[in-house]
Amino acid sequence: MTQSPSLDRPLLGMVMMMTYCAIAPIIDVFAKLAAEEHAVGQITAARFLVQGAILLPVALGMRLTLVRNRRDAGLIFLRGLFTLAATFTFVWAVSIMPLANALAITFVEPFIILLLGWALFGEEVGPRRILASLVGFLGVLIVVRPGLLAFGTAALLPLASGFFFACYMLVTRALRSYHPVALQSSTAIATLVVALPLLMIFDGSGGMFDPSLPQGKYWIWLLGVGVAATVSHQGLTLALNMAPSATIAPLAYLELAFSTLAGLLIFHDFPSPIVWLGIAVIVAAGLYLIHRERINHQKPNVPGDPTAS
């Protein structure tokens, strides 16, 4: 069982959240660099392989329980499938799109969670939050439109990633009693059970799951994807343990700023005015949702990078 969160260090929690937002775009940078030579499936598998290699020994050293029963095993496997799909579609997206554009579209995730919670679980959702979700989708469409013109239907990949990540978050709700390190470790194992056989089956096919031996700097890019993902999401976990989610949730949108900066400095990408308009609409709708959650004394879902584990 996890210990009760210590929500008595809000300033440090905010620092941890900002640390997450600063490091998370590095995952996408490494993935985009690695995609120059390696298949999207290999990059996705590398992300979870490194995560498991880092966290599994820690979990075992802490004597944490990875799986308690068959029901939880099924949920963890389902969680792994969703995060694997979210990561795969997002890595595919950033391999062909600017970082900020792709990330902005994935911020549809909190709106999808809200609507799925209402449609599937009968969660109470007021008309104001439904309207905010619709406005958020409008912002996503504004960002997607120039992407469709430039990249075709591939611009819909971040939307798929946001959907899969929303499903991942909903499954995670049922596994909250697990220690974060244990849950991340078991999820990494679950994803690798699926990803590694796919790489072996499609080896030599020339497709998106065809692995190749990294050369030179590409070892760094592949390792960097996993290390950055592991470190950044530990920062997110610490943030949620140190401060109320209502306090740190608005800071999640700083990730867009850091992602834009990374795209500009490394890939010389900068969003067009119409994309900035869409981003502004998404952020405004998301912040309004967080505001309504605070009013209703509920914990809002924290928007975040789909490579989470």
mmCIF file of C-alpha atoms in Angstrom:
data_model
loop_
_atom_site.group_PDB
_atom_site.id
_atom_site.type_symbol
_atom_site.label_atom_id
_atom_site.label_comp_id
_atom_site.label_asym_id
_atom_site.label_seq_id
_atom_site.Cartn_x
_atom_site.Cartn_y
_atom_site.Cartn_z
ATOM 1 C CA MET A 1 0.000 0.000 0.000
ATOM 2 C CA THR A 2 1.143 3.539 -0.613
ATOM 3 C CA GLN A 3 1.584 5.919 2.219
ATOM 4 C CA SER A 4 -0.772 8.847 2.502
ATOM 5 C CA PRO A 5 0.494 11.815 0.519
ATOM 6 C CA SER A 6 2.137 14.547 2.538
ATOM 7 C CA LEU A 7 0.455 17.650 1.151
ATOM 8 C CA ASP A 8 2.315 20.089 3.379
ATOM 9 C CA ARG A 9 5.035 21.352 1.042
ATOM 10 C CA PRO A 10 3.175 23.181 -1.744
ATOM 11 C CA LEU A 11 6.146 25.337 -2.790
ATOM 12 C CA LEU A 12 8.420 22.320 -3.208
ATOM 13 C CA GLY A 13 5.583 20.507 -4.961
ATOM 14 C CA MET A 14 5.308 23.370 -7.450
ATOM 15 C CA VAL A 15 9.077 23.215 -8.025
ATOM 16 C CA MET A 16 8.812 19.472 -8.721
ATOM 17 C CA MET A 17 5.960 20.099 -11.161
ATOM 18 C CA MET A 18 7.965 22.733 -13.004
ATOM 19 C CA THR A 19 10.889 20.289 -13.084
ATOM 20 C CA TYR A 20 8.603 17.734 -14.713
ATOM 21 C CA CYS A 21 7.440 20.278 -17.282
ATOM 22 C CA ALA A 22 11.045 21.203 -18.103
ATOM 23 C CA ILE A 23 12.300 17.614 -18.474
ATOM 24 C CA ALA A 24 9.281 16.009 -20.187
ATOM 25 C CA PRO A 25 9.912 17.740 -23.569
ATOM 26 C CA ILE A 26 13.401 16.226 -23.551
ATOM 27 C CA ILE A 27 11.713 12.841 -24.019
ATOM 28 C CA ASP A 28 10.180 14.133 -27.234
ATOM 29 C CA VAL A 29 13.455 15.694 -28.395
ATOM 30 C CA PHE A 30 15.337 12.408 -27.968
ATOM 31 C CA ALA A 31 12.500 10.508 -29.674
ATOM 32 C CA LYS A 32 12.515 12.873 -32.653
ATOM 33 C CA LEU A 33 16.304 12.594 -32.976
ATOM 34 C CA ALA A 34 16.235 8.801 -32.688
ATOM 35 C CA ALA A 35 13.482 8.583 -35.323
ATOM 36 C CA GLU A 36 15.967 9.749 -37.945
ATOM 37 C CA GLU A 37 17.466 6.238 -37.956
ATOM 38 C CA HIS A 38 15.216 3.960 -35.901
ATOM 39 C CA ALA A 39 11.683 2.631 -36.152
ATOM 40 C CA VAL A 40 8.983 4.164 -33.970
ATOM 41 C CA GLY A 41 8.310 0.767 -32.382
ATOM 42 C CA GLN A 42 11.959 0.395 -31.367
ATOM 43 C CA ILE A 43 12.011 3.869 -29.791
ATOM 44 C CA THR A 44 8.810 3.089 -27.889
ATOM 45 C CA ALA A 45 10.199 -0.214 -26.606
ATOM 46 C CA ALA A 46 13.477 1.462 -25.614
ATOM 47 C CA ARG A 47 11.567 3.965 -23.498
ATOM 48 C CA PHE A 48 9.989 1.196 -21.386
ATOM 49 C CA LEU A 49 13.051 -1.049 -21.402
ATOM 50 C CA VAL A 50 15.159 1.699 -19.831
ATOM 51 C CA GLN A 51 12.376 2.575 -17.398
ATOM 52 C CA GLY A 52 12.111 -1.044 -16.254
ATOM 53 C CA ALA A 53 15.889 -1.367 -15.951
ATOM 54 C CA ILE A 54 15.984 1.693 -13.694
ATOM 55 C CA LEU A 55 12.885 1.200 -11.558
ATOM 56 C CA LEU A 56 12.525 -2.579 -11.214
ATOM 57 C CA PRO A 57 15.698 -2.982 -9.090
ATOM 58 C CA VAL A 58 14.502 -0.059 -6.951
ATOM 59 C CA ALA A 59 11.100 -1.668 -6.473
ATOM 60 C CA LEU A 60 12.661 -4.998 -5.554
ATOM 61 C CA GLY A 61 15.119 -3.303 -3.210
ATOM 62 C CA MET A 62 12.209 -1.560 -1.468
ATOM 63 C CA ARG A 63 10.359 -4.923 -1.303
ATOM 64 C CA LEU A 64 7.347 -3.449 -3.009
ATOM 65 C CA THR A 65 4.483 -5.618 -4.222
ATOM 66 C CA LEU A 66 4.215 -5.401 -8.002
ATOM 67 C CA VAL A 67 0.914 -7.273 -8.438
ATOM 68 C CA ARG A 68 -1.540 -8.370 -5.734
ATOM 69 C CA ASN A 69 -4.136 -10.425 -7.590
ATOM 70 C CA ARG A 70 -5.442 -11.444 -11.022
ATOM 71 C CA ARG A 71 -7.797 -8.479 -11.253
ATOM 72 C CA ASP A 72 -4.936 -6.038 -10.709
ATOM 73 C CA ALA A 73 -2.740 -7.987 -13.124
ATOM 74 C CA GLY A 74 -5.384 -7.522 -15.806
ATOM 75 C CA LEU A 75 -5.701 -3.813 -15.074
ATOM 76 C CA ILE A 76 -1.915 -3.343 -15.111
ATOM 77 C CA PHE A 77 -1.709 -5.145 -18.460
ATOM 78 C CA LEU A 78 -4.507 -2.945 -19.817
ATOM 79 C CA ARG A 79 -2.712 0.116 -18.434
ATOM 80 C CA GLY A 80 0.433 -1.036 -20.207
ATOM 81 C CA LEU A 81 -1.419 -1.429 -23.513
ATOM 82 C CA PHE A 82 -2.858 2.075 -23.276
ATOM 83 C CA THR A 83 0.432 3.751 -22.387
ATOM 84 C CA LEU A 84 2.194 1.729 -25.098
ATOM 85 C CA ALA A 85 -0.350 2.923 -27.677
ATOM 86 C CA ALA A 86 -0.160 6.503 -26.401
ATOM 87 C CA THR A 87 3.629 6.510 -26.535
ATOM 88 C CA PHE A 88 3.788 4.856 -29.961
ATOM 89 C CA THR A 89 1.356 7.294 -31.588
ATOM 90 C CA PHE A 90 3.033 10.303 -29.989
ATOM 91 C CA VAL A 91 6.560 9.242 -30.960
ATOM 92 C CA TRP A 92 5.241 8.668 -34.477
ATOM 93 C CA ALA A 93 3.711 12.145 -34.405
ATOM 94 C CA VAL A 94 6.845 13.990 -33.264
ATOM 95 C CA SER A 95 8.903 12.130 -35.845
ATOM 96 C CA ILE A 96 7.054 14.111 -38.536
ATOM 97 C CA MET A 97 5.546 17.145 -36.751
ATOM 98 C CA PRO A 98 6.875 20.071 -34.695
ATOM 99 C CA LEU A 99 7.003 19.266 -30.973
ATOM 100 C CA ALA A 100 4.714 22.076 -29.811
ATOM 101 C CA ASN A 101 2.015 21.278 -32.377
ATOM 102 C CA ALA A 102 1.922 17.606 -31.416
ATOM 103 C CA LEU A 103 1.974 18.270 -27.679
ATOM 104 C CA ALA A 104 -0.766 20.905 -27.881
ATOM 105 C CA ILE A 105 -3.112 18.401 -29.516
ATOM 106 C CA THR A 106 -2.490 15.788 -26.800
ATOM 107 C CA PHE A 107 -3.762 18.257 -24.208
ATOM 108 C CA VAL A 108 -7.211 17.132 -25.309
ATOM 109 C CA GLU A 109 -6.674 14.371 -22.721
ATOM 110 C CA PRO A 110 -8.379 16.071 -19.718
ATOM 111 C CA PHE A 111 -11.434 16.827 -21.842
ATOM 112 C CA ILE A 112 -11.628 13.203 -23.003
ATOM 113 C CA ILE A 113 -11.310 11.983 -19.414
ATOM 114 C CA LEU A 114 -14.164 14.249 -18.379
ATOM 115 C CA LEU A 115 -16.441 13.080 -21.186
ATOM 116 C CA LEU A 116 -15.534 9.382 -20.832
ATOM 117 C CA GLY A 117 -16.102 9.582 -17.084
ATOM 118 C CA TRP A 118 -19.544 11.030 -17.759
ATOM 119 C CA ALA A 119 -20.450 8.615 -20.580
ATOM 120 C CA LEU A 120 -19.032 5.373 -19.156
ATOM 121 C CA PHE A 121 -19.190 5.793 -15.397
ATOM 122 C CA GLY A 122 -22.036 8.228 -14.940
ATOM 123 C CA GLU A 123 -19.834 10.793 -13.228
ATOM 124 C CA GLU A 124 -21.617 14.055 -12.555
ATOM 125 C CA VAL A 125 -20.559 16.713 -15.061
ATOM 126 C CA GLY A 126 -22.154 20.147 -15.147
ATOM 127 C CA PRO A 127 -23.034 22.029 -18.334
ATOM 128 C CA ARG A 128 -20.194 24.518 -17.788
ATOM 129 C CA ARG A 129 -17.566 21.790 -17.838
ATOM 130 C CA ILE A 130 -19.140 20.143 -20.877
ATOM 131 C CA LEU A 131 -19.021 23.511 -22.633
ATOM 132 C CA ALA A 132 -15.379 23.953 -21.589
ATOM 133 C CA SER A 133 -14.599 20.523 -23.050
ATOM 134 C CA LEU A 134 -16.239 21.431 -26.342
ATOM 135 C CA VAL A 135 -14.253 24.675 -26.443
ATOM 136 C CA GLY A 136 -11.091 22.673 -25.756
ATOM 137 C CA PHE A 137 -11.879 20.368 -28.683
ATOM 138 C CA LEU A 138 -12.363 23.457 -30.837
ATOM 139 C CA GLY A 139 -8.864 24.573 -29.880
ATOM 140 C CA VAL A 140 -7.519 21.164 -30.839
ATOM 141 C CA LEU A 141 -9.214 21.406 -34.238
ATOM 142 C CA ILE A 142 -7.626 24.824 -34.780
ATOM 143 C CA VAL A 143 -4.187 23.299 -34.128
ATOM 144 C CA VAL A 144 -4.934 20.173 -36.196
ATOM 145 C CA ARG A 145 -6.156 22.026 -39.303
ATOM 146 C CA PRO A 146 -2.774 23.425 -40.497
ATOM 147 C CA GLY A 147 -1.230 20.080 -39.583
ATOM 148 C CA LEU A 148 -3.681 18.259 -41.848
ATOM 149 C CA LEU A 149 -2.708 20.560 -44.702
ATOM 150 C CA ALA A 150 1.018 20.067 -44.097
ATOM 151 C CA PHE A 151 1.224 16.444 -42.904
ATOM 152 C CA GLY A 152 -2.075 14.859 -43.970
ATOM 153 C CA THR A 153 -3.899 12.460 -41.667
ATOM 154 C CA ALA A 154 -0.673 11.940 -39.678
ATOM 155 C CA ALA A 155 -1.644 15.149 -37.871
ATOM 156 C CA LEU A 156 -4.366 13.117 -36.143
ATOM 157 C CA LEU A 157 -1.767 10.944 -34.395
ATOM 158 C CA PRO A 158 -1.454 13.249 -31.339
ATOM 159 C CA LEU A 159 -5.249 13.172 -31.025
ATOM 160 C CA ALA A 160 -5.094 9.378 -30.877
ATOM 161 C CA SER A 161 -2.285 9.650 -28.341
ATOM 162 C CA GLY A 162 -4.406 11.948 -26.169
ATOM 163 C CA PHE A 163 -7.291 9.470 -26.339
ATOM 164 C CA PHE A 164 -5.115 6.493 -25.351
ATOM 165 C CA PHE A 165 -3.531 8.495 -22.531
ATOM 166 C CA ALA A 166 -6.983 9.434 -21.225
ATOM 167 C CA CYS A 167 -7.906 5.733 -21.159
ATOM 168 C CA TYR A 168 -4.607 5.019 -19.382
ATOM 169 C CA MET A 169 -5.476 7.605 -16.728
ATOM 170 C CA LEU A 170 -8.935 6.121 -16.193
ATOM 171 C CA VAL A 171 -7.463 2.642 -15.635
ATOM 172 C CA THR A 172 -4.873 4.154 -13.281
ATOM 173 C CA ARG A 173 -7.695 5.347 -11.007
ATOM 174 C CA ALA A 174 -8.356 1.726 -10.055
ATOM 175 C CA LEU A 175 -4.681 1.152 -9.135
ATOM 176 C CA ARG A 176 -4.069 4.131 -6.855
ATOM 177 C CA SER A 177 -3.250 1.948 -3.858
ATOM 178 C CA TYR A 178 0.019 0.816 -5.456
ATOM 179 C CA HIS A 179 3.316 2.538 -4.726
ATOM 180 C CA PRO A 180 4.257 4.689 -7.773
ATOM 181 C CA VAL A 181 7.598 2.915 -8.249
ATOM 182 C CA ALA A 182 5.896 -0.489 -8.142
ATOM 183 C CA LEU A 183 3.185 0.597 -10.572
ATOM 184 C CA GLN A 184 5.665 2.086 -13.023
ATOM 185 C CA SER A 185 7.815 -1.048 -12.819
ATOM 186 C CA SER A 186 4.937 -3.459 -13.416
ATOM 187 C CA THR A 187 3.593 -1.274 -16.230
ATOM 188 C CA ALA A 188 6.997 -1.308 -17.925
ATOM 189 C CA ILE A 189 7.003 -5.107 -17.776
ATOM 190 C CA ALA A 190 3.478 -5.230 -19.219
ATOM 191 C CA THR A 191 4.421 -3.024 -22.166
ATOM 192 C CA LEU A 192 7.547 -5.021 -22.914
ATOM 193 C CA VAL A 193 5.559 -8.279 -22.936
ATOM 194 C CA VAL A 194 3.777 -6.826 -25.968
ATOM 195 C CA ALA A 195 6.476 -4.649 -27.557
ATOM 196 C CA LEU A 196 9.466 -7.006 -27.572
ATOM 197 C CA PRO A 197 7.693 -9.882 -29.379
ATOM 198 C CA LEU A 198 6.485 -7.396 -32.010
ATOM 199 C CA LEU A 199 10.076 -6.278 -32.614
ATOM 200 C CA MET A 200 11.188 -9.900 -33.011
ATOM 201 C CA ILE A 201 8.294 -10.773 -35.345
ATOM 202 C CA PHE A 202 8.828 -7.764 -37.610
ATOM 203 C CA ASP A 203 12.633 -7.808 -37.537
ATOM 204 C CA GLY A 204 13.824 -7.223 -41.103
ATOM 205 C CA SER A 205 10.402 -6.147 -42.372
ATOM 206 C CA GLY A 206 11.427 -2.542 -42.922
ATOM 207 C CA GLY A 207 8.300 -1.344 -41.139
ATOM 208 C CA MET A 208 7.577 0.638 -37.988
ATOM 209 C CA PHE A 209 8.500 -2.305 -35.729
ATOM 210 C CA ASP A 210 11.704 -3.267 -37.508
ATOM 211 C CA PRO A 211 14.582 -2.797 -35.020
ATOM 212 C CA SER A 212 18.143 -1.970 -35.944
ATOM 213 C CA LEU A 213 21.347 -1.863 -33.926
ATOM 214 C CA PRO A 214 22.021 1.723 -32.767
ATOM 215 C CA GLN A 215 25.237 3.340 -33.907
ATOM 216 C CA GLY A 216 27.165 6.133 -32.190
ATOM 217 C CA LYS A 217 25.001 8.960 -30.868
ATOM 218 C CA TYR A 218 21.779 6.998 -31.447
ATOM 219 C CA TRP A 219 22.569 4.956 -28.326
ATOM 220 C CA ILE A 220 22.370 8.247 -26.437
ATOM 221 C CA TRP A 221 19.074 9.222 -28.062
ATOM 222 C CA LEU A 222 17.410 5.888 -27.267
ATOM 223 C CA LEU A 223 18.716 5.765 -23.705
ATOM 224 C CA GLY A 224 17.773 9.407 -23.272
ATOM 225 C CA VAL A 225 14.122 8.708 -24.096
ATOM 226 C CA GLY A 226 13.860 6.237 -21.213
ATOM 227 C CA VAL A 227 15.956 8.166 -18.705
ATOM 228 C CA ALA A 228 14.138 11.452 -19.319
ATOM 229 C CA ALA A 229 10.752 9.741 -19.073
ATOM 230 C CA THR A 230 11.650 7.990 -15.825
ATOM 231 C CA VAL A 231 13.110 11.096 -14.169
ATOM 232 C CA SER A 232 10.391 13.490 -15.303
ATOM 233 C CA HIS A 233 7.510 11.328 -14.137
ATOM 234 C CA GLN A 234 9.142 10.725 -10.787
ATOM 235 C CA GLY A 235 9.132 14.511 -10.474
ATOM 236 C CA LEU A 236 5.411 14.498 -11.268
ATOM 237 C CA THR A 237 4.790 11.826 -8.634
ATOM 238 C CA LEU A 238 6.693 13.821 -6.006
ATOM 239 C CA ALA A 239 4.761 16.951 -6.954
ATOM 240 C CA LEU A 240 1.434 15.196 -6.393
ATOM 241 C CA ASN A 241 2.673 13.911 -3.025
ATOM 242 C CA MET A 242 3.798 17.349 -1.859
ATOM 243 C CA ALA A 243 0.997 19.640 -3.000
ATOM 244 C CA PRO A 244 -2.721 19.411 -3.795
ATOM 245 C CA SER A 245 -3.344 18.595 -7.444
ATOM 246 C CA ALA A 246 -5.492 21.734 -7.727
ATOM 247 C CA THR A 247 -2.362 23.751 -6.895
ATOM 248 C CA ILE A 248 -0.010 22.160 -9.405
ATOM 249 C CA ALA A 249 -2.400 21.299 -12.253
ATOM 250 C CA PRO A 250 -2.245 24.750 -13.914
ATOM 251 C CA LEU A 251 1.552 24.475 -14.034
ATOM 252 C CA ALA A 252 1.238 21.488 -16.386
ATOM 253 C CA TYR A 253 0.733 23.903 -19.270
ATOM 254 C CA LEU A 254 4.302 25.112 -18.791
ATOM 255 C CA GLU A 255 5.253 21.962 -20.673
ATOM 256 C CA LEU A 256 3.940 23.631 -23.832
ATOM 257 C CA ALA A 257 6.311 26.549 -23.299
ATOM 258 C CA PHE A 258 9.320 24.302 -22.715
ATOM 259 C CA SER A 259 8.369 22.123 -25.695
ATOM 260 C CA THR A 260 8.102 25.193 -27.923
ATOM 261 C CA LEU A 261 11.514 26.382 -26.730
ATOM 262 C CA ALA A 262 13.075 22.955 -27.336
ATOM 263 C CA GLY A 263 11.573 22.783 -30.822
ATOM 264 C CA LEU A 264 12.874 26.262 -31.646
ATOM 265 C CA LEU A 265 16.408 25.706 -30.332
ATOM 266 C CA ILE A 266 16.989 22.204 -31.666
ATOM 267 C CA PHE A 267 14.746 21.818 -34.714
ATOM 268 C CA HIS A 268 14.116 25.494 -35.586
ATOM 269 C CA ASP A 269 10.350 24.940 -35.381
ATOM 270 C CA PHE A 270 8.017 27.667 -34.159
ATOM 271 C CA PRO A 271 4.199 27.521 -34.154
ATOM 272 C CA SER A 272 2.355 29.697 -36.632
ATOM 273 C CA PRO A 273 -0.119 32.351 -35.416
ATOM 274 C CA ILE A 274 -3.116 30.059 -36.065
ATOM 275 C CA VAL A 275 -1.495 27.301 -33.991
ATOM 276 C CA TRP A 276 -0.859 29.786 -31.175
ATOM 277 C CA LEU A 277 -4.557 30.685 -31.296
ATOM 278 C CA GLY A 278 -5.492 27.028 -30.922
ATOM 279 C CA ILE A 279 -3.019 26.591 -28.058
ATOM 280 C CA ALA A 280 -4.518 29.623 -26.297
ATOM 281 C CA VAL A 281 -8.021 28.165 -26.622
ATOM 282 C CA ILE A 282 -6.887 24.760 -25.296
ATOM 283 C CA VAL A 283 -5.065 26.298 -22.326
ATOM 284 C CA ALA A 284 -7.961 28.622 -21.480
ATOM 285 C CA ALA A 285 -10.486 25.771 -21.567
ATOM 286 C CA GLY A 286 -8.188 23.518 -19.526
ATOM 287 C CA LEU A 287 -7.598 26.165 -16.871
ATOM 288 C CA TYR A 288 -11.348 26.752 -16.643
ATOM 289 C CA LEU A 289 -11.893 23.023 -16.068
ATOM 290 C CA ILE A 290 -9.309 23.116 -13.277
ATOM 291 C CA HIS A 291 -11.080 26.146 -11.803
ATOM 292 C CA ARG A 292 -14.419 24.292 -11.802
ATOM 293 C CA GLU A 293 -12.797 21.257 -10.195
ATOM 294 C CA ARG A 294 -11.405 23.456 -7.444
ATOM 295 C CA ILE A 295 -14.833 24.954 -6.845
ATOM 296 C CA ASN A 296 -16.367 21.491 -6.632
ATOM 297 C CA HIS A 297 -13.670 20.396 -4.145
ATOM 298 C CA GLN A 298 -12.472 17.676 -6.475
ATOM 299 C CA LYS A 299 -8.981 16.786 -7.635
ATOM 300 C CA PRO A 300 -8.532 17.677 -11.313
ATOM 301 C CA ASN A 301 -6.763 15.408 -13.738
ATOM 302 C CA VAL A 302 -3.309 16.768 -14.455
ATOM 303 C CA PRO A 303 -2.669 17.127 -18.183
ATOM 304 C CA GLY A 304 0.673 15.549 -19.103
ATOM 305 C CA ASP A 305 3.176 13.913 -21.820
ATOM 306 C CA PRO A 306 1.743 10.628 -23.334
ATOM 307 C CA THR A 307 5.048 8.862 -22.726
ATOM 308 C CA ALA A 308 4.279 8.480 -19.166
ATOM 309 C CA SER A 309 4.505 5.203 -17.617
#
